[in-house]
Coordinates of N, CA and C and ligand atoms in Angstrom, one line a residue:
S1 N -10.7 9.5 -18.1 CA -10.4 10.9 -18.6 C -9.3 11.5 -17.7
A2 N -8.9 12.7 -18.0 CA -7.8 13.3 -17.2 C -8.3 13.7 -15.8
N3 N -9.6 14.0 -15.7 CA -10.2 14.5 -14.5 C -10.6 13.4 -13.6
S4 N -10.9 12.2 -14.1 CA -11.4 11.1 -13.2 C -10.3 10.5 -12.4
P5 N -10.6 10.1 -11.2 CA -9.5 9.5 -10.3 C -9.0 8.2 -10.9
L6 N -7.8 7.9 -10.5 CA -7.2 6.6 -10.8 C -8.0 5.5 -10.1
L7 N -8.2 5.7 -8.9 CA -9.0 4.7 -8.1 C -10.2 5.4 -7.5
D8 N -11.4 4.8 -7.7 CA -12.6 5.4 -7.2 C -13.4 4.3 -6.5
V9 N -13.5 4.5 -5.2 CA -14.3 3.5 -4.4 C -15.6 4.1 -4.0
Q10 N -16.7 3.5 -4.4 CA -18.0 4.0 -4.2 C -18.9 3.1 -3.4
N11 N -19.4 3.7 -2.3 CA -20.4 3.0 -1.5 C -20.0 1.5 -1.2
L12 N -18.8 1.3 -0.9 CA -18.3 -0.1 -0.8 C -18.7 -0.7 0.5
V13 N -19.4 -1.9 0.4 CA -19.8 -2.7 1.5 C -19.2 -4.1 1.5
V14 N -18.5 -4.5 2.6 CA -17.8 -5.8 2.6 C -18.2 -6.5 3.9
H15 N -18.5 -7.7 3.8 CA -18.9 -8.6 4.9 C -17.9 -9.7 5.1
Y16 N -17.8 -10.2 6.3 CA -17.3 -11.5 6.6 C -18.4 -12.3 7.2
G17 N -19.1 -13.2 6.4 CA -20.3 -13.8 6.9 C -21.3 -12.7 7.3
G18 N -21.8 -12.8 8.5 CA -22.7 -11.8 8.9 C -22.1 -10.5 9.5
I19 N -20.8 -10.4 9.5 CA -20.1 -9.2 10.1 C -19.9 -8.2 9.0
C20 N -20.3 -7.0 9.2 CA -20.1 -5.9 8.2 C -18.7 -5.3 8.6
A21 N -17.7 -5.4 7.7 CA -16.4 -4.8 8.0 C -16.2 -3.5 7.3
L22 N -16.9 -3.2 6.2 CA -16.9 -1.9 5.6 C -18.3 -1.6 5.2
N23 N -18.7 -0.4 5.6 CA -20.1 0.0 5.5 C -20.2 1.3 4.7
S24 N -20.4 1.1 3.4 CA -20.6 2.2 2.4 C -19.4 3.2 2.4
V25 N -18.2 2.7 2.1 CA -17.0 3.5 2.1 C -16.9 4.2 0.7
N26 N -16.6 5.5 0.8 CA -16.3 6.3 -0.4 C -14.9 6.9 -0.3
L27 N -14.1 6.6 -1.3 CA -12.8 7.3 -1.3 C -12.2 7.3 -2.7
H28 N -11.3 8.2 -3.0 CA -10.7 8.2 -4.3 C -9.2 8.5 -4.2
V29 N -8.5 8.1 -5.2 CA -7.0 8.4 -5.2 C -6.8 8.9 -6.6
D30 N -6.2 10.1 -6.7 CA -5.9 10.7 -8.0 C -4.5 10.2 -8.4
S31 N -4.2 10.2 -9.7 CA -2.9 9.8 -10.2 C -1.9 10.8 -9.6
G32 N -0.8 10.2 -9.1 CA 0.3 11.0 -8.5 C 0.2 11.3 -7.0
E33 N -0.9 10.9 -6.4 CA -1.1 11.2 -5.0 C -0.5 10.1 -4.1
I34 N -0.2 10.5 -2.8 CA -0.1 9.6 -1.7 C -1.4 9.8 -0.9
V35 N -2.2 8.8 -0.7 CA -3.4 9.0 0.1 C -3.3 8.0 1.2
A36 N -3.6 8.5 2.5 CA -3.5 7.6 3.6 C -4.9 7.3 4.2
V37 N -5.1 6.1 4.7 CA -6.3 5.8 5.5 C -5.8 5.5 6.9
I38 N -6.2 6.3 7.9 CA -5.8 5.9 9.3 C -7.0 5.4 10.0
G39 N -6.7 4.6 11.0 CA -7.8 4.1 11.8 C -7.2 3.1 12.8
A40 N -8.0 2.8 13.9 CA -7.5 1.9 15.0 C -7.6 0.5 14.5
N41 N -7.2 -0.4 15.4 CA -7.3 -1.8 15.2 C -8.7 -2.2 14.9
G42 N -8.9 -3.0 13.8 CA -10.2 -3.5 13.5 C -11.1 -2.5 12.8
A43 N -10.6 -1.4 12.4 CA -11.4 -0.3 11.7 C -11.8 -0.8 10.3
G44 N -11.1 -1.7 9.8 CA -11.4 -2.2 8.4 C -10.3 -1.9 7.4
K45 N -9.1 -1.5 7.8 CA -8.1 -1.0 6.9 C -7.6 -2.1 6.0
S46 N -7.3 -3.3 6.6 CA -6.8 -4.4 5.8 C -7.9 -4.9 4.9
T47 N -9.1 -4.9 5.4 CA -10.2 -5.3 4.5 C -10.3 -4.4 3.3
L48 N -10.2 -3.1 3.5 CA -10.2 -2.2 2.4 C -9.1 -2.5 1.3
M49 N -7.9 -2.7 1.8 CA -6.8 -3.0 0.9 C -7.0 -4.3 0.2
R50 N -7.5 -5.3 0.9 CA -7.6 -6.7 0.3 C -8.8 -6.7 -0.7
T51 N -9.8 -5.8 -0.5 CA -10.9 -5.7 -1.4 C -10.4 -5.0 -2.7
I52 N -9.6 -4.0 -2.6 CA -9.2 -3.2 -3.8 C -8.2 -4.1 -4.6
A53 N -7.5 -5.0 -3.9 CA -6.6 -6.0 -4.6 C -7.4 -7.2 -5.1
A54 N -8.7 -7.3 -4.9 CA -9.5 -8.4 -5.3 C -9.1 -9.7 -4.6
V55 N -8.6 -9.6 -3.5 CA -8.3 -10.8 -2.7 C -9.5 -11.2 -1.9
K56 N -10.3 -10.1 -1.5 CA -11.6 -10.3 -0.8 C -12.7 -9.7 -1.7
T57 N -13.8 -10.5 -1.7 CA -14.9 -10.0 -2.5 C -15.8 -9.0 -1.7
F58 N -16.5 -8.2 -2.5 CA -17.4 -7.2 -1.8 C -18.9 -7.5 -2.0
T59 N -19.7 -7.0 -1.1 CA -21.1 -7.2 -1.1 C -21.8 -6.3 -2.1
S60 N -21.5 -5.0 -2.0 CA -22.1 -4.1 -2.9 C -21.2 -2.8 -3.0
G61 N -21.7 -1.9 -3.9 CA -20.8 -0.8 -4.2 C -20.0 -1.0 -5.4
A62 N -19.0 -0.2 -5.6 CA -18.1 -0.3 -6.8 C -16.7 0.1 -6.5
V63 N -15.8 -0.6 -7.2 CA -14.4 -0.1 -7.2 C -14.0 0.1 -8.7
L64 N -13.7 1.3 -9.0 CA -13.3 1.6 -10.4 C -11.9 2.0 -10.4
F65 N -11.2 1.3 -11.3 CA -9.7 1.6 -11.5 C -9.6 2.2 -12.9
N66 N -9.1 3.4 -13.0 CA -9.0 4.0 -14.3 C -10.4 4.0 -15.1
G67 N -11.4 4.2 -14.3 CA -12.8 4.2 -14.9 C -13.4 2.9 -15.1
Q68 N -12.7 1.8 -15.0 CA -13.2 0.5 -15.3 C -13.5 -0.3 -14.0
P69 N -14.6 -1.1 -13.9 CA -14.8 -1.9 -12.7 C -13.7 -2.9 -12.5
L70 N -13.4 -3.0 -11.2 CA -12.3 -3.9 -10.8 C -12.6 -5.4 -11.3
K71 N -11.6 -6.0 -11.8 CA -11.7 -7.4 -12.1 C -11.9 -8.3 -10.8
K72 N -12.5 -9.5 -11.0 CA -12.7 -10.3 -9.8 C -11.6 -11.2 -9.4
D73 N -10.5 -11.1 -10.2 CA -9.4 -12.1 -10.1 C -8.1 -11.3 -9.7
A74 N -7.5 -11.7 -8.6 CA -6.4 -10.9 -8.0 C -5.2 -10.8 -9.0
S75 N -5.0 -11.9 -9.8 CA -3.8 -11.7 -10.6 C -4.1 -10.9 -11.9
R76 N -5.4 -10.8 -12.3 CA -5.8 -9.9 -13.3 C -5.6 -8.4 -12.8
V77 N -5.9 -8.2 -11.6 CA -5.8 -6.9 -11.0 C -4.4 -6.5 -11.0
V78 N -3.5 -7.4 -10.6 CA -2.0 -7.0 -10.7 C -1.7 -6.7 -12.1
R79 N -2.1 -7.4 -13.1 CA -1.8 -7.1 -14.5 C -2.3 -5.8 -14.9
D80 N -3.5 -5.4 -14.3 CA -4.1 -4.1 -14.7 C -3.3 -3.0 -14.0
G81 N -2.5 -3.3 -13.0 CA -1.7 -2.2 -12.4 C -1.9 -1.9 -10.9
I82 N -2.6 -2.8 -10.2 CA -2.7 -2.6 -8.7 C -2.0 -3.7 -8.0
T83 N -1.0 -3.3 -7.2 CA -0.2 -4.3 -6.4 C -0.3 -4.0 -4.9
L84 N -0.6 -5.0 -4.2 CA -0.7 -4.9 -2.7 C 0.6 -5.4 -2.0
V85 N 1.1 -4.6 -1.1 CA 2.1 -5.1 -0.1 C 1.3 -5.4 1.1
P86 N 1.1 -6.7 1.4 CA 0.2 -7.1 2.5 C 0.8 -6.9 3.8
E87 N -0.1 -6.8 4.8 CA 0.3 -6.7 6.2 C 1.1 -7.9 6.5
G88 N 2.2 -7.7 7.2 CA 3.0 -8.9 7.6 C 4.0 -9.3 6.5
R89 N 4.0 -8.6 5.4 CA 5.0 -8.7 4.4 C 5.0 -9.9 3.5
R90 N 4.8 -11.1 4.1 CA 4.7 -12.4 3.3 C 5.9 -12.6 2.4
I91 N 7.0 -12.4 2.9 CA 8.3 -12.8 2.2 C 8.4 -14.3 2.1
F92 N 8.9 -14.9 1.1 CA 9.1 -16.3 1.0 C 10.5 -16.6 1.7
A93 N 10.4 -17.1 2.9 CA 11.6 -17.3 3.7 C 12.7 -18.1 3.1
P94 N 12.4 -19.3 2.5 CA 13.5 -20.1 2.0 C 14.1 -19.5 0.7
L95 N 13.5 -18.6 0.1 CA 14.0 -18.1 -1.2 C 14.9 -16.9 -0.9
T96 N 15.8 -16.7 -1.8 CA 16.8 -15.5 -1.7 C 16.0 -14.2 -2.0
V97 N 16.7 -13.1 -1.7 CA 16.2 -11.8 -2.0 C 15.9 -11.7 -3.5
R98 N 16.8 -12.1 -4.3 CA 16.6 -12.0 -5.7 C 15.5 -12.9 -6.2
E99 N 15.4 -14.1 -5.7 CA 14.2 -14.9 -6.1 C 12.9 -14.3 -5.7
N100 N 12.9 -13.8 -4.5 CA 11.6 -13.1 -4.0 C 11.3 -11.9 -5.0
L101 N 12.3 -11.2 -5.4 CA 12.0 -10.1 -6.3 C 11.5 -10.6 -7.6
M102 N 12.1 -11.6 -8.2 CA 11.7 -12.1 -9.5 C 10.2 -12.7 -9.4
L103 N 9.8 -13.2 -8.3 CA 8.4 -13.6 -8.1 C 7.5 -12.5 -8.3
G104 N 7.9 -11.3 -7.9 CA 7.0 -10.1 -8.1 C 6.9 -9.7 -9.5
A105 N 7.8 -10.2 -10.4 CA 7.7 -9.8 -11.8 C 6.9 -10.8 -12.7
Y106 N 6.1 -11.7 -12.0 CA 5.5 -12.8 -12.8 C 4.6 -12.3 -13.9
T107 N 4.1 -11.0 -13.8 CA 3.2 -10.6 -14.8 C 3.9 -9.9 -16.0
R108 N 5.2 -9.8 -15.9 CA 6.0 -9.1 -16.9 C 7.0 -10.0 -17.6
S109 N 7.2 -9.8 -18.9 CA 8.1 -10.6 -19.6 C 9.3 -9.9 -20.2
D110 N 9.3 -8.6 -20.3 CA 10.4 -7.9 -20.9 C 11.6 -7.8 -19.9
R111 N 12.6 -8.6 -20.3 CA 13.8 -8.7 -19.4 C 14.5 -7.3 -19.2
K112 N 14.5 -6.5 -20.2 CA 15.2 -5.2 -20.1 C 14.5 -4.3 -19.1
E113 N 13.1 -4.3 -19.2 CA 12.3 -3.5 -18.3 C 12.5 -4.0 -16.8
Q114 N 12.6 -5.3 -16.7 CA 12.8 -5.9 -15.4 C 14.1 -5.4 -14.8
E115 N 15.2 -5.4 -15.6 CA 16.5 -4.9 -15.2 C 16.4 -3.5 -14.8
E116 N 15.6 -2.7 -15.5 CA 15.5 -1.3 -15.2 C 14.8 -1.1 -13.8
T117 N 13.8 -1.9 -13.6 CA 13.2 -1.8 -12.3 C 14.1 -2.3 -11.2
L118 N 14.9 -3.3 -11.4 CA 15.9 -3.7 -10.4 C 16.8 -2.6 -10.1
E119 N 17.3 -1.9 -11.1 CA 18.2 -0.7 -10.8 C 17.5 0.3 -10.0
E120 N 16.2 0.6 -10.2 CA 15.4 1.5 -9.4 C 15.4 1.0 -7.9
I121 N 15.2 -0.3 -7.8 CA 15.1 -0.9 -6.4 C 16.5 -0.7 -5.7
Y122 N 17.5 -1.0 -6.4 CA 18.9 -0.9 -5.8 C 19.2 0.5 -5.4
A123 N 18.7 1.5 -6.2 CA 19.0 2.9 -5.8 C 18.2 3.3 -4.6
L124 N 17.0 2.7 -4.5 CA 16.1 3.1 -3.3 C 16.5 2.3 -2.1
F125 N 16.8 1.0 -2.3 CA 17.2 0.2 -1.1 C 18.5 -0.5 -1.4
P126 N 19.6 0.3 -1.2 CA 20.9 -0.3 -1.4 C 21.2 -1.6 -0.6
R127 N 20.6 -1.7 0.6 CA 20.7 -2.8 1.5 C 20.3 -4.1 0.7
L128 N 19.2 -4.0 -0.1 CA 18.8 -5.2 -0.8 C 19.8 -5.7 -1.8
K129 N 20.4 -4.7 -2.4 CA 21.4 -5.1 -3.4 C 22.6 -5.8 -2.8
E130 N 22.9 -5.4 -1.6 CA 24.0 -6.1 -0.9 C 23.6 -7.5 -0.4
R131 N 22.3 -7.8 -0.4 CA 21.9 -9.0 0.2 C 21.1 -9.9 -0.8
L132 N 21.4 -9.7 -2.1 CA 20.6 -10.4 -3.1 C 20.6 -11.9 -2.9
H133 N 21.6 -12.5 -2.4 CA 21.7 -14.0 -2.3 C 21.4 -14.5 -0.9
Q134 N 21.0 -13.6 0.0 CA 20.6 -14.0 1.3 C 19.2 -14.5 1.3
R135 N 18.9 -15.5 2.2 CA 17.5 -16.0 2.2 C 16.6 -14.9 2.9
G136 N 15.4 -14.8 2.3 CA 14.4 -13.8 2.8 C 14.1 -13.9 4.3
G137 N 14.0 -15.2 4.8 CA 13.7 -15.4 6.2 C 14.8 -14.9 7.2
T138 N 16.0 -14.7 6.7 CA 17.1 -14.3 7.6 C 17.2 -12.7 7.5
L139 N 16.4 -12.0 6.8 CA 16.5 -10.6 6.8 C 15.9 -10.0 8.1
S140 N 16.3 -8.8 8.5 CA 15.7 -8.1 9.6 C 14.3 -7.7 9.2
G141 N 13.5 -7.3 10.2 CA 12.1 -6.9 9.9 C 12.1 -5.7 8.9
G142 N 12.9 -4.8 9.1 CA 13.0 -3.6 8.2 C 13.4 -4.0 6.8
E143 N 14.4 -4.9 6.7 CA 14.8 -5.4 5.4 C 13.7 -6.2 4.7
Q144 N 12.9 -7.0 5.5 CA 11.8 -7.7 4.9 C 10.7 -6.8 4.4
Q145 N 10.5 -5.7 5.1 CA 9.5 -4.7 4.6 C 10.0 -4.0 3.3
M146 N 11.4 -3.7 3.2 CA 11.9 -3.2 2.0 C 11.7 -4.2 0.9
L147 N 12.0 -5.5 1.2 CA 11.9 -6.5 0.1 C 10.4 -6.6 -0.3
A148 N 9.5 -6.5 0.6 CA 8.1 -6.6 0.2 C 7.7 -5.5 -0.7
V149 N 8.2 -4.3 -0.4 CA 7.9 -3.1 -1.3 C 8.6 -3.3 -2.6
A150 N 9.8 -3.7 -2.6 CA 10.6 -3.9 -3.8 C 10.0 -5.0 -4.7
R151 N 9.5 -6.0 -4.1 CA 8.8 -7.1 -4.8 C 7.6 -6.6 -5.6
A152 N 6.9 -5.7 -4.8 CA 5.7 -5.1 -5.5 C 6.1 -4.2 -6.6
M153 N 7.2 -3.5 -6.5 CA 7.7 -2.6 -7.6 C 8.0 -3.4 -8.8
M154 N 8.4 -4.7 -8.7 CA 8.7 -5.5 -9.8 C 7.5 -5.7 -10.7
S155 N 6.3 -5.6 -10.2 CA 5.2 -5.7 -11.1 C 4.8 -4.4 -11.8
K156 N 5.6 -3.4 -11.6 CA 5.5 -2.1 -12.2 C 4.0 -1.6 -12.1
P157 N 3.6 -1.4 -10.8 CA 2.2 -1.0 -10.6 C 1.9 0.4 -11.0
R158 N 0.7 0.8 -11.3 CA 0.2 2.2 -11.4 C -0.3 2.6 -10.1
L159 N -0.8 1.7 -9.2 CA -1.2 2.0 -7.9 C -0.6 1.0 -6.9
L160 N 0.1 1.5 -6.0 CA 0.7 0.6 -4.9 C -0.1 0.7 -3.7
L161 N -0.5 -0.4 -3.2 CA -1.3 -0.5 -1.9 C -0.4 -1.0 -0.8
L162 N -0.3 -0.2 0.3 CA 0.6 -0.5 1.4 C -0.2 -0.7 2.6
D163 N -0.2 -2.0 3.1 CA -0.9 -2.3 4.4 C 0.0 -2.2 5.6
E164 N -0.1 -1.2 6.3 CA 0.7 -1.0 7.6 C 2.2 -1.2 7.4
P165 N 2.8 -0.4 6.6 CA 4.3 -0.6 6.4 C 5.1 -0.4 7.6
S166 N 4.6 0.2 8.6 CA 5.4 0.5 9.9 C 5.3 -0.7 10.9
L167 N 4.4 -1.6 10.6 CA 4.1 -2.6 11.6 C 5.3 -3.4 12.1
G168 N 5.5 -3.3 13.4 CA 6.6 -4.1 14.1 C 8.0 -3.6 13.9
L169 N 8.1 -2.4 13.3 CA 9.5 -1.9 13.0 C 9.9 -0.8 14.1
A170 N 11.2 -0.8 14.3 CA 11.7 0.2 15.2 C 11.6 1.6 14.6
P171 N 11.4 2.7 15.5 CA 11.2 4.0 15.0 C 12.2 4.5 13.9
I172 N 13.4 4.2 14.0 CA 14.4 4.7 13.0 C 14.2 4.0 11.7
V173 N 13.8 2.7 11.8 CA 13.6 1.9 10.6 C 12.3 2.4 9.9
I174 N 11.3 2.8 10.7 CA 10.1 3.3 10.2 C 10.3 4.6 9.4
D175 N 11.2 5.5 10.0 CA 11.5 6.7 9.3 C 12.1 6.5 7.9
A176 N 13.0 5.5 7.9 CA 13.7 5.2 6.6 C 12.7 4.6 5.6
M177 N 11.7 3.8 6.1 CA 10.7 3.2 5.2 C 9.8 4.3 4.6
F178 N 9.4 5.3 5.5 CA 8.5 6.3 5.0 C 9.3 7.3 4.0
D179 N 10.6 7.5 4.3 CA 11.4 8.3 3.3 C 11.4 7.6 1.9
A180 N 11.5 6.3 2.0 CA 11.5 5.5 0.7 C 10.2 5.6 0.0
I181 N 9.1 5.5 0.8 CA 7.8 5.6 0.2 C 7.6 7.0 -0.5
V182 N 8.0 8.0 0.2 CA 7.9 9.4 -0.4 C 8.7 9.5 -1.7
K183 N 9.9 8.9 -1.7 CA 10.8 8.9 -2.9 C 10.1 8.1 -4.0
L184 N 9.5 7.0 -3.7 CA 8.7 6.2 -4.7 C 7.7 7.1 -5.4
N185 N 7.1 8.0 -4.6 CA 6.0 8.9 -5.2 C 6.7 10.0 -5.9
R186 N 7.6 10.7 -5.3 CA 8.2 11.9 -5.9 C 9.1 11.6 -7.1
E187 N 10.0 10.6 -6.9 CA 11.0 10.4 -7.9 C 10.5 9.4 -9.0
L188 N 9.7 8.4 -8.6 CA 9.3 7.4 -9.6 C 7.9 7.6 -10.1
G189 N 7.2 8.6 -9.4 CA 5.9 9.0 -9.9 C 4.8 8.0 -9.5
L190 N 5.1 7.1 -8.6 CA 4.1 6.1 -8.2 C 2.9 6.7 -7.4
T191 N 1.7 6.3 -7.7 CA 0.6 6.6 -6.9 C 0.4 5.6 -5.8
I192 N 0.1 6.1 -4.6 CA 0.2 5.2 -3.4 C -1.0 5.4 -2.5
L193 N -1.6 4.3 -2.1 CA -2.7 4.3 -1.1 C -2.1 3.4 0.1
V194 N -2.0 4.1 1.3 CA -1.4 3.4 2.4 C -2.4 3.5 3.6
V195 N -2.5 2.3 4.2 CA -3.3 2.3 5.5 C -2.3 2.1 6.6
E196 N -2.6 2.8 7.7 CA -1.6 2.9 8.8 C -2.3 3.1 10.2
Q197 N -1.8 2.5 11.2 CA -2.2 2.8 12.6 C -1.3 4.0 13.1
N198 N -0.1 4.1 12.5 CA 0.8 5.2 12.9 C 0.3 6.5 12.2
A199 N -0.7 7.1 12.9 CA -1.4 8.2 12.2 C -0.5 9.4 12.0
S200 N 0.4 9.8 12.9 CA 1.1 11.0 12.7 C 2.1 10.8 11.5
L201 N 2.8 9.7 11.4 CA 3.6 9.5 10.3 C 2.9 9.5 9.0
A202 N 1.8 8.8 8.9 CA 1.0 8.7 7.7 C 0.5 10.1 7.3
L203 N 0.0 10.9 8.3 CA -0.5 12.2 7.9 C 0.6 13.2 7.5
E204 N 1.8 13.0 8.0 CA 2.9 13.8 7.6 C 3.3 13.5 6.1
M205 N 3.2 12.3 5.8 CA 3.7 11.8 4.5 C 2.8 12.0 3.3
C206 N 1.5 12.0 3.6 CA 0.5 11.9 2.5 C 0.1 13.3 2.0
H207 N -0.6 13.3 0.9 CA -1.2 14.5 0.4 C -2.6 14.6 1.0
R208 N -3.4 13.6 1.0 CA -4.7 13.6 1.6 C -4.9 12.3 2.4
A209 N -5.9 12.4 3.3 CA -6.1 11.2 4.2 C -7.6 11.1 4.5
Y210 N -7.9 9.9 4.9 CA -9.3 9.5 5.3 C -9.1 8.9 6.7
V211 N -10.1 9.2 7.6 CA -10.1 8.5 8.9 C -11.2 7.5 8.9
L212 N -10.8 6.2 9.1 CA -11.8 5.1 9.0 C -12.1 4.6 10.5
E213 N -13.3 4.6 10.8 CA -13.7 4.1 12.1 C -14.8 3.0 12.0
T214 N -14.6 1.8 12.5 CA -15.5 0.7 12.4 C -16.2 0.7 11.1
G215 N -15.5 0.6 10.0 CA -16.0 0.4 8.7 C -16.6 1.6 8.0
T216 N -16.5 2.8 8.6 CA -17.1 4.0 8.0 C -16.0 5.1 8.0
I217 N -16.0 5.9 6.9 CA -15.1 7.0 6.8 C -15.7 8.1 7.6
R218 N -15.0 8.6 8.6 CA -15.5 9.7 9.4 C -15.0 11.1 9.0
M219 N -13.8 11.1 8.5 CA -13.3 12.4 8.1 C -12.4 12.3 6.9
E220 N -12.2 13.4 6.2 CA -11.2 13.4 5.1 C -10.7 14.8 5.0
G221 N -9.4 14.8 4.5 CA -8.9 16.2 4.3 C -7.4 16.0 3.9
R222 N -6.7 17.2 3.8 CA -5.3 17.2 3.6 C -4.6 16.6 4.9
G223 N -3.5 15.9 4.7 CA -2.8 15.4 5.8 C -2.4 16.4 6.8
S224 N -1.9 17.6 6.3 CA -1.5 18.7 7.1 C -2.6 19.2 7.9
D225 N -3.8 19.3 7.4 CA -5.0 19.8 8.1 C -5.5 18.8 9.2
L226 N -5.5 17.5 8.8 CA -5.9 16.5 9.8 C -5.0 16.4 11.0
L227 N -3.7 16.7 10.7 CA -2.7 16.7 11.8 C -3.0 17.8 12.9
Q228 N -3.7 18.8 12.4 CA -4.1 19.9 13.3 C -5.5 19.8 13.9
D229 N -6.2 18.8 13.4 CA -7.6 18.6 13.8 C -7.7 18.1 15.3
K230 N -8.5 18.7 16.1 CA -8.6 18.4 17.5 C -9.1 16.9 17.7
R231 N -10.1 16.5 16.9 CA -10.6 15.1 17.1 C -9.6 14.1 16.7
V232 N -8.8 14.4 15.6 CA -7.8 13.5 15.1 C -6.7 13.4 16.2
M233 N -6.3 14.6 16.7 CA -5.3 14.7 17.8 C -5.7 13.8 18.9
E234 N -6.9 14.0 19.4 CA -7.3 13.2 20.6 C -7.5 11.7 20.4
S235 N -8.0 11.4 19.2 CA -8.3 10.0 19.0 C -7.1 9.2 18.4
Y236 N -6.3 9.8 17.6 CA -5.3 9.1 16.9 C -3.8 9.5 17.1
L237 N -3.7 10.7 17.7 CA -2.3 11.2 17.9 C -1.9 11.2 19.3
G238 N -2.8 10.8 20.2 CA -2.5 10.7 21.6 C -2.2 12.1 22.2
I239 N -2.8 13.1 21.6 CA -2.6 14.5 22.1 C -4.0 14.9 22.7
T240 N -4.0 15.4 24.0 CA -5.2 15.8 24.5 C -5.1 17.2 25.1
Ligands
ATP301 P1 -5.8 -4.3 12.1 O1 -5.0 -3.0 12.1 O2 -5.9 -4.8 13.5 O3 -5.3 -5.3 11.1 P2 -7.8 -3.4 10.4 O4 -8.3 -2.0 10.5 O5 -6.9 -3.8 9.3 O6 -7.3 -3.8 11.8 P3 -9.5 -5.5 9.5 O7 -8.5 -6.5 9.6 O8 -9.9 -5.0 8.1 O9 -9.2 -4.2 10.3 O10 -10.8 -6.0 10.2 C1 -12.1 -5.3 10.1 C2 -13.2 -6.2 10.8 O11 -13.4 -7.4 10.1 C3 -12.8 -6.6 12.2 O12 -13.9 -6.5 13.0 C4 -12.3 -8.0 12.1 O13 -12.6 -8.8 13.2 C5 -13.2 -8.5 10.9 N1 -12.5 -9.5 10.1 C6 -11.3 -9.4 9.5 N2 -11.0 -10.5 8.8 C7 -11.9 -11.4 9.1 C8 -12.1 -12.8 8.8 N3 -11.3 -13.4 8.0 N4 -13.3 -13.4 9.2 C9 -14.1 -12.7 10.0 N5 -14.0 -11.4 10.4 C10 -12.9 -10.8 9.9

């Protein structure tokens, strides 16, 4: 319905063997939002993203997308409209930029729509347009992150999952990446769930955020409010 969230994660529990990585996580993402999850190394951020993308199975709880239980098959989940940009980007190094992009479109058949998405990508990331025939492995780190996001756009998701888009990038490149993410949301209407160790940037960019600590959500609120929160400042922003 109009009031139910696009993504609703309820009491989610995820294990790796005997290790509990997520312990009863509750969060939701409404259509049109950018929601951030911040947390330190090992908090469970990647596990959360991989579980919502159905790459990792969960022990108990529920993940509802558009009111329906998540499918257990990652490519079905992409078809349903959830696409993950994984940590570390996973570009196919020997393939060209264009070939990498077309791999992202494997769930779509309408050529005209694919061309429209390519035009959106070129407008957002003109660098990629200049480099269409360059091999993925020879791109800079920032260009590879652009390509990873653009490849995800090719599947025309309703929910984009971004796992640490700032990882390993220089500050100026990070700023450009976050500007592009905000444009994806504002101009193309994409709903985004992003996990980040770079708490200040994530909180500035998002509408709402959750703080994840060792598999448990400790706080939630508007990004602008969490930026002012004393506990968040001390633990995640390096301000004491
Ligand atoms: P980082 O930012 O360092 O990637 P994270 O917040 O994404 O951290 P996760 O990668 O989700 O954290 O890891 C959460 C917990 O699950 C950690 O304790 C980690 O050691 C454990 N874990 C993650 N992947 C596996 C795995 N394949 N096998 C066993 N334990 C794992």
